[in-house]
């Protein structure tokens, strides 16, 4: 069985740690790769830059994408992903603090599979992450991972 | 009408009206003078000719009288009167009278026949016309009257002579004063006609004649032959003259020609004298006068018209320039100047106009600058607004993250390290969590408020009553234990943005719900009142109310009149309501007292009202 990697794109170390903590508390033990900005996320997904040696066929099972990122914003990353044949169908869940209508609409238009606002209360955040993991990693049938 | 033609017409009128009046008066005056002159002339002819007539008669009268008073005539007349038989003495007397006295007199003119009548039988005993001798004239007026005094038998038609005749007679007396005969003479009427029809001037139509009481011509008129005592004339002038009047008239004469006629009754002859002149001739000078006056008036009018035209051009040229300048300036060419050099009023007006155009230009430039500034400010404001939005966006994102960390890590502490913290430590951690959660709520509400301000209006028909019922049901569902009564006026429809209007009702109703919580039975009313054509909506409750002194503070963000412990809340709800109502151009205001409940009224600025409710929505 292939490794079901989760790509977490998050620049805020607090949020990164809280997300990892929440995943752990939810007993989601999949490998989590963290990209700290948009560029890094794209490098990983497309096996370029510092991830040039990586097997590009090996794609994450789920991308958790923050919108407000240094260098390349989340929406730009999303737009780029959807233009690449290989990454066109990867499930992307936008996980962000923003509840702006504009952001929600743009995300869906650019092909996000889901949009989740990070609740401020930790217990609700943990709850949201657990449900996400459960759904996208176990219930949802992922697209076939072919080169 | 343009000024040019107006001025021309004005000048023309100015010339024509007085000229016409003066012309008419001159004409009238001239006409009257001419007619008066004609009339005077006619009357004087009448007087002159009647005097001539009288003189002619008088002369002949004197002539025949002188004959009758000659000694020889008297003696021989006595001889003729005494002797019945024509003896030698008789024959001698007769011959002497005829040859020595009567016949020589005929040579002087006046009479064409002189004869002597016997006083007893009127027998013509001696006559210059032998054929008449031996005839009796005892019934003739000239014999009967002539016996006692001088007598003139007026002009009559003599059947004997077969022509008009006039006979004059006078008595002959002897030394003792006894009547011895009557001397009579037939007057030559040709002479009379000559006198009467004598032309006094060069007039081609002047005509004088006598008419007797039988309306017969006595003398020949100018335009007729053989009319005397053969033809009657019945004209207006003749009628007036024969009725004994002296005067003048305008009428048609015996030819049917219009004339001016003077008539005069001559009582001593029982005739009237008529002098006429054709109106055509008499009025010829009047017509000439009319032509002259018309000519002068026309010349004057023409001159005035030309003068008017000239003035109109002189005056209207600068005016036209001014109008053209005004047109140019009016169409936005503010640099245009009329530039008239003349020193008159029009020049002044032009210069004033130019100054105005200059000022207008200055004003326009200032206005343009002002508009430019407004545009710049608006652009700056838009930029500032964008920045504010960006700021709000980053607040939403960036402030939440540390809060989540606060909450998350304190939660991790609480759950991950049980027993390592005492109760006090545990309490502090709980407080940190509560505070971060409240701050999260505050941020959410603030963002909500900012979104209300930025949202675009979508206008549609909104059922306020329906919204109120839904919100009431939601509130009741959240807290099923509470006893509450909602009274909602049905069919309140307005035109507006459904989302924003729902936020208004949500805030007002949830406030009402919140502040009625201490009441055993909450009463909340949603309704509408109409005041001076304006619809006022209200939400009323029987809650704890508030002191109206602080009413002003209610609508400012984060302002609260109750403690957090009493009633939870962020103080952003009414600020949101106020913003939405203000965007509609409406008003919102409270009415409340402590423990007496509160009522919030609001209007929607009128234009969004809709009172004729569609049947389908009932």
XYZ file of C-alpha atoms in Angstrom, chain B residues 90-461:
372
model
C -105.412 161.309 -85.967
C -103.312 160.011 -88.788
C -100.867 162.855 -88.222
C -100.595 162.216 -84.505
C -100.133 158.487 -85.041
C -97.467 158.948 -87.641
C -95.655 161.496 -85.548
C -95.613 159.241 -82.487
C -94.446 156.188 -84.455
C -91.931 157.871 -86.637
C -90.572 160.567 -84.307
C -90.698 158.846 -80.958
C -91.238 155.076 -80.943
C -89.181 153.913 -83.881
C -86.050 155.936 -82.971
C -86.164 154.335 -79.554
C -86.026 150.810 -81.012
C -82.632 151.699 -82.394
C -81.210 151.966 -78.863
C -82.029 148.370 -78.261
C -83.936 146.879 -75.378
C -87.309 146.944 -77.069
C -88.118 145.339 -80.333
C -91.743 146.623 -80.385
C -93.317 149.714 -78.843
C -97.012 150.371 -79.014
C -99.663 152.714 -77.699
C -103.018 151.552 -76.382
C -106.224 153.571 -76.140
C -107.137 153.919 -72.441
C -110.781 152.934 -72.855
C -110.702 149.645 -74.844
C -107.118 148.696 -74.939
C -107.070 149.214 -78.681
C -103.600 149.365 -80.097
C -103.705 152.702 -81.819
C -100.083 152.996 -82.807
C -97.347 150.412 -82.980
C -93.924 150.034 -84.508
C -95.323 146.765 -85.855
C -98.213 147.695 -88.142
C -99.713 144.214 -87.956
C -100.556 144.763 -84.339
C -102.547 147.920 -84.863
C -106.306 147.717 -84.368
C -106.037 144.770 -81.945
C -107.586 144.983 -78.482
C -105.556 144.264 -75.427
C -108.157 145.216 -72.823
C -107.771 141.885 -70.877
C -103.975 141.895 -70.823
C -102.442 142.655 -67.413
C -99.933 145.084 -68.972
C -102.941 147.180 -70.185
C -104.996 146.961 -66.978
C -102.033 147.515 -64.651
C -100.306 149.929 -66.991
C -103.193 152.377 -66.754
C -102.158 153.399 -63.260
C -98.440 152.673 -62.916
C -95.341 151.206 -64.437
C -95.801 147.533 -64.941
C -93.701 144.659 -66.107
C -95.464 141.596 -67.340
C -92.935 138.892 -66.509
C -91.523 136.561 -68.997
C -94.222 134.422 -70.525
C -94.720 132.466 -73.663
C -96.458 134.606 -76.134
C -98.754 132.629 -78.445
C -98.851 135.660 -80.705
C -95.096 135.874 -81.017
C -94.661 132.159 -80.617
C -91.670 132.868 -78.367
C -90.927 133.996 -74.779
C -91.907 137.537 -74.196
C -91.703 140.238 -71.614
C -93.826 143.326 -71.802
C -93.365 146.586 -69.937
C -96.121 149.251 -69.710
C -96.567 152.752 -68.323
C -99.448 155.253 -68.257
C -99.489 158.417 -70.463
C -101.231 161.373 -68.952
C -102.153 164.840 -70.308
C -101.342 168.117 -68.670
C -104.359 167.826 -66.470
C -103.319 164.428 -65.306
C -106.004 162.511 -67.247
C -105.037 159.120 -68.611
C -104.732 159.433 -72.366
C -103.063 156.115 -73.168
C -100.904 153.217 -72.085
C -97.465 152.864 -73.613
C -96.111 149.326 -73.772
C -92.906 147.821 -75.051
C -91.892 144.264 -75.780
C -88.440 143.580 -74.426
C -85.843 141.757 -76.456
C -85.234 138.615 -74.374
C -82.166 137.851 -76.441
C -80.506 140.647 -74.563
C -81.623 139.170 -71.258
C -80.212 135.838 -72.248
C -76.970 137.542 -73.161
C -76.775 139.194 -69.764
C -77.590 136.064 -67.869
C -75.395 133.701 -69.847
C -72.521 136.166 -70.026
C -69.334 134.289 -69.182
C -67.546 135.867 -66.248
C -64.397 133.810 -66.423
C -62.612 131.046 -68.224
C -64.561 128.247 -66.600
C -65.691 125.779 -69.249
C -68.712 124.548 -67.282
C -69.976 127.629 -65.462
C -73.666 127.966 -66.372
C -76.231 130.622 -65.319
C -79.908 130.552 -66.179
C -83.267 131.713 -64.926
C -86.167 129.421 -64.062
C -89.710 130.541 -63.568
C -92.298 129.285 -61.089
C -93.485 126.693 -63.621
C -90.041 125.182 -63.562
C -89.417 126.307 -67.120
C -86.138 127.657 -68.299
C -86.466 131.352 -68.932
C -83.079 131.872 -70.468
C -81.084 129.401 -72.492
C -78.741 127.310 -70.369
C -75.230 126.795 -71.612
C -75.740 123.204 -72.660
C -79.111 123.477 -74.406
C -80.688 125.136 -77.393
C -84.328 126.269 -77.560
C -84.953 125.328 -73.931
C -86.371 128.730 -72.945
C -89.972 128.336 -71.848
C -90.099 124.984 -73.631
C -88.332 122.735 -71.256
C -88.972 122.194 -67.561
C -86.149 121.675 -65.105
C -86.647 119.964 -61.756
C -83.314 119.824 -59.962
C -82.597 120.140 -56.266
C -81.209 123.664 -56.773
C -84.198 124.789 -58.814
C -86.587 123.346 -56.230
C -84.826 125.178 -53.411
C -84.607 128.424 -55.401
C -88.278 128.357 -56.373
C -89.303 127.771 -52.758
C -87.835 131.216 -52.047
C -84.457 130.233 -50.682
C -81.009 131.558 -51.353
C -78.289 129.024 -51.008
C -75.841 126.503 -52.363
C -76.108 122.781 -52.983
C -74.417 119.742 -54.442
C -76.734 117.961 -56.837
C -77.258 116.778 -60.388
C -78.209 119.400 -62.920
C -80.584 119.190 -65.917
C -78.025 117.063 -67.787
C -77.700 114.683 -64.855
C -74.179 115.961 -64.253
C -73.049 116.411 -60.624
C -72.675 120.117 -60.014
C -72.233 122.697 -57.314
C -75.079 125.141 -57.697
C -75.989 128.501 -56.158
C -79.663 129.460 -56.318
C -81.324 132.773 -55.548
C -84.972 133.692 -55.535
C -85.746 136.974 -57.350
C -89.082 138.075 -55.874
C -89.486 141.091 -58.196
C -89.417 138.754 -61.220
C -90.966 135.626 -59.614
C -88.000 133.686 -60.889
C -84.900 132.145 -59.525
C -81.434 132.485 -60.833
C -79.227 129.450 -60.861
C -75.490 129.378 -61.362
C -73.821 125.973 -61.546
C -70.404 124.599 -62.106
C -69.540 120.926 -62.733
C -68.175 119.220 -59.642
C -65.571 117.632 -61.885
C -64.225 121.098 -62.649
C -64.734 122.496 -59.160
C -63.026 119.561 -57.520
C -60.162 119.372 -59.966
C -57.961 121.565 -57.729
C -59.005 119.441 -54.735
C -57.903 116.318 -56.550
C -54.661 118.060 -57.512
C -54.183 119.029 -53.885
C -54.788 115.426 -52.830
C -52.175 114.268 -55.310
C -49.675 116.849 -54.115
C -50.244 115.957 -50.448
C -50.060 112.215 -51.168
C -46.844 112.780 -53.071
C -45.276 114.756 -50.219
C -46.438 112.192 -47.654
C -45.050 109.319 -49.714
C -41.734 111.077 -50.134
C -41.580 111.756 -46.395
C -42.466 108.148 -45.533
C -39.871 106.848 -47.931
C -37.268 109.119 -46.395
C -38.294 108.036 -42.899
C -38.219 104.376 -43.929
C -34.713 104.738 -45.329
C -33.627 106.634 -42.245
C -35.168 103.909 -40.059
C -33.381 101.231 -42.066
C -30.127 103.066 -41.674
C -30.607 103.534 -37.927
C -31.714 99.939 -37.507
C -28.548 98.798 -39.228
C -26.384 101.112 -37.169
C -27.987 99.944 -33.948
C -28.419 96.272 -34.716
C -24.947 95.633 -36.116
C -23.256 95.857 -32.690
C -26.245 94.037 -31.196
C -25.822 91.240 -33.716
C -22.138 91.124 -32.853
C -23.094 90.938 -29.190
C -25.610 88.177 -29.882
C -23.050 86.228 -31.898
C -20.519 86.670 -29.086
C -23.070 85.541 -26.520
C -23.874 82.504 -28.670
C -20.181 81.593 -28.841
C -19.671 82.068 -25.127
C -22.908 80.187 -24.432
C -21.599 77.235 -26.436
C -18.618 77.088 -24.118
C -15.991 79.176 -25.945
C -15.253 81.313 -22.911
C -12.222 82.922 -24.579
C -14.547 84.656 -27.066
C -14.889 88.450 -26.696
C -17.407 90.759 -28.387
C -14.973 93.656 -28.344
C -17.085 96.643 -29.427
C -15.212 99.931 -29.490
C -18.229 102.230 -29.633
C -18.791 104.539 -26.676
C -22.580 104.324 -26.560
C -24.782 102.128 -24.353
C -24.415 99.148 -26.635
C -20.644 99.453 -26.438
C -20.998 99.576 -22.651
C -23.176 96.503 -22.722
C -20.656 94.678 -24.889
C -17.816 95.546 -22.532
C -19.913 94.456 -19.525
C -20.651 91.250 -21.379
C -16.960 90.682 -22.044
C -16.210 91.226 -18.370
C -18.931 88.738 -17.499
C -17.433 86.209 -19.903
C -14.053 86.780 -18.236
C -15.535 86.224 -14.788
C -17.415 83.214 -16.078
C -14.159 81.807 -17.344
C -12.541 82.334 -13.965
C -15.500 80.725 -12.257
C -15.510 77.844 -14.717
C -11.806 77.326 -14.205
C -12.312 77.352 -10.425
C -15.207 74.951 -10.800
C -13.137 72.671 -13.002
C -10.352 72.785 -10.453
C -12.839 72.025 -7.716
C -14.237 69.102 -9.650
C -10.723 67.887 -10.305
C -10.004 68.127 -6.587
C -13.208 66.259 -5.777
C -12.203 63.548 -8.216
C -8.766 63.341 -6.663
C -10.240 63.181 -3.174
C -12.676 60.517 -4.243
C -9.851 58.507 -5.720
C -7.849 58.974 -2.508
C -10.877 57.938 -0.471
C -11.332 54.873 -2.619
C -7.696 53.999 -2.079
C -8.140 54.574 1.647
C -11.248 52.398 1.597
C -9.358 49.662 -0.216
C -6.617 49.917 2.383
C -9.187 49.683 5.125
C -10.645 46.592 3.523
C -7.216 45.091 3.214
C -6.658 45.985 6.832
C -9.904 44.307 7.857
C -8.907 41.272 5.823
C -5.598 40.964 7.514
C -7.261 41.523 10.869
C -9.581 38.657 10.146
C -6.739 36.449 9.214
C -3.835 37.556 11.303
C -5.524 38.278 14.604
C -7.326 34.974 14.612
C -4.191 32.912 14.274
C -2.570 34.025 17.574
C -5.900 33.639 19.299
C -6.158 30.115 18.039
C -2.647 29.514 19.310
C -3.568 30.944 22.732
C -6.625 28.785 22.916
C -4.968 25.747 21.421
C -1.902 25.709 23.569
C -3.783 26.471 26.766
C -6.131 23.637 25.878
C -3.096 21.423 25.302
C -1.811 22.447 28.716
C -5.109 21.642 30.371
C -5.551 18.286 28.688
C -1.907 17.254 28.364
C -0.708 18.041 31.869
C -3.371 17.057 34.285
C -2.265 17.175 37.887
C 0.737 19.308 37.115
C -1.214 22.498 37.721
C -3.066 23.379 40.862
C -6.617 24.708 40.798
C -5.455 28.316 40.615
C -3.256 27.568 37.607
C -6.104 25.676 36.012
C -8.346 28.702 36.603
C -5.923 31.104 34.952
C -5.674 28.864 31.946
C -9.476 28.823 31.723
C -9.493 32.626 31.876
C -6.957 32.808 29.053
C -9.143 30.533 26.980
C -12.304 32.524 27.718
C -10.594 35.799 26.883
C -9.239 34.530 23.603
C -12.633 33.169 22.663
C -14.283 36.483 23.447
C -11.715 38.303 21.398
C -12.446 35.958 18.523
C -16.117 36.844 18.850
C -15.287 40.557 18.838
C -13.240 40.184 15.683
C -16.037 38.264 14.010
C -18.570 40.946 14.882
C -16.282 43.734 13.702
C -15.755 42.011 10.384
C -19.486 41.540 10.156
C -20.012 45.278 10.657
C -17.426 46.161 8.028
C -18.991 43.738 5.560
C -22.409 45.361 6.116
C -20.915 48.686 5.062
C -19.213 47.334 1.963
C -21.962 45.084 0.685
C -23.624 46.097 -2.605
C -27.364 46.668 -2.427
C -29.510 44.106 -4.169
C -33.015 45.570 -4.315
C -35.956 43.185 -4.323
C -39.281 42.830 -2.590
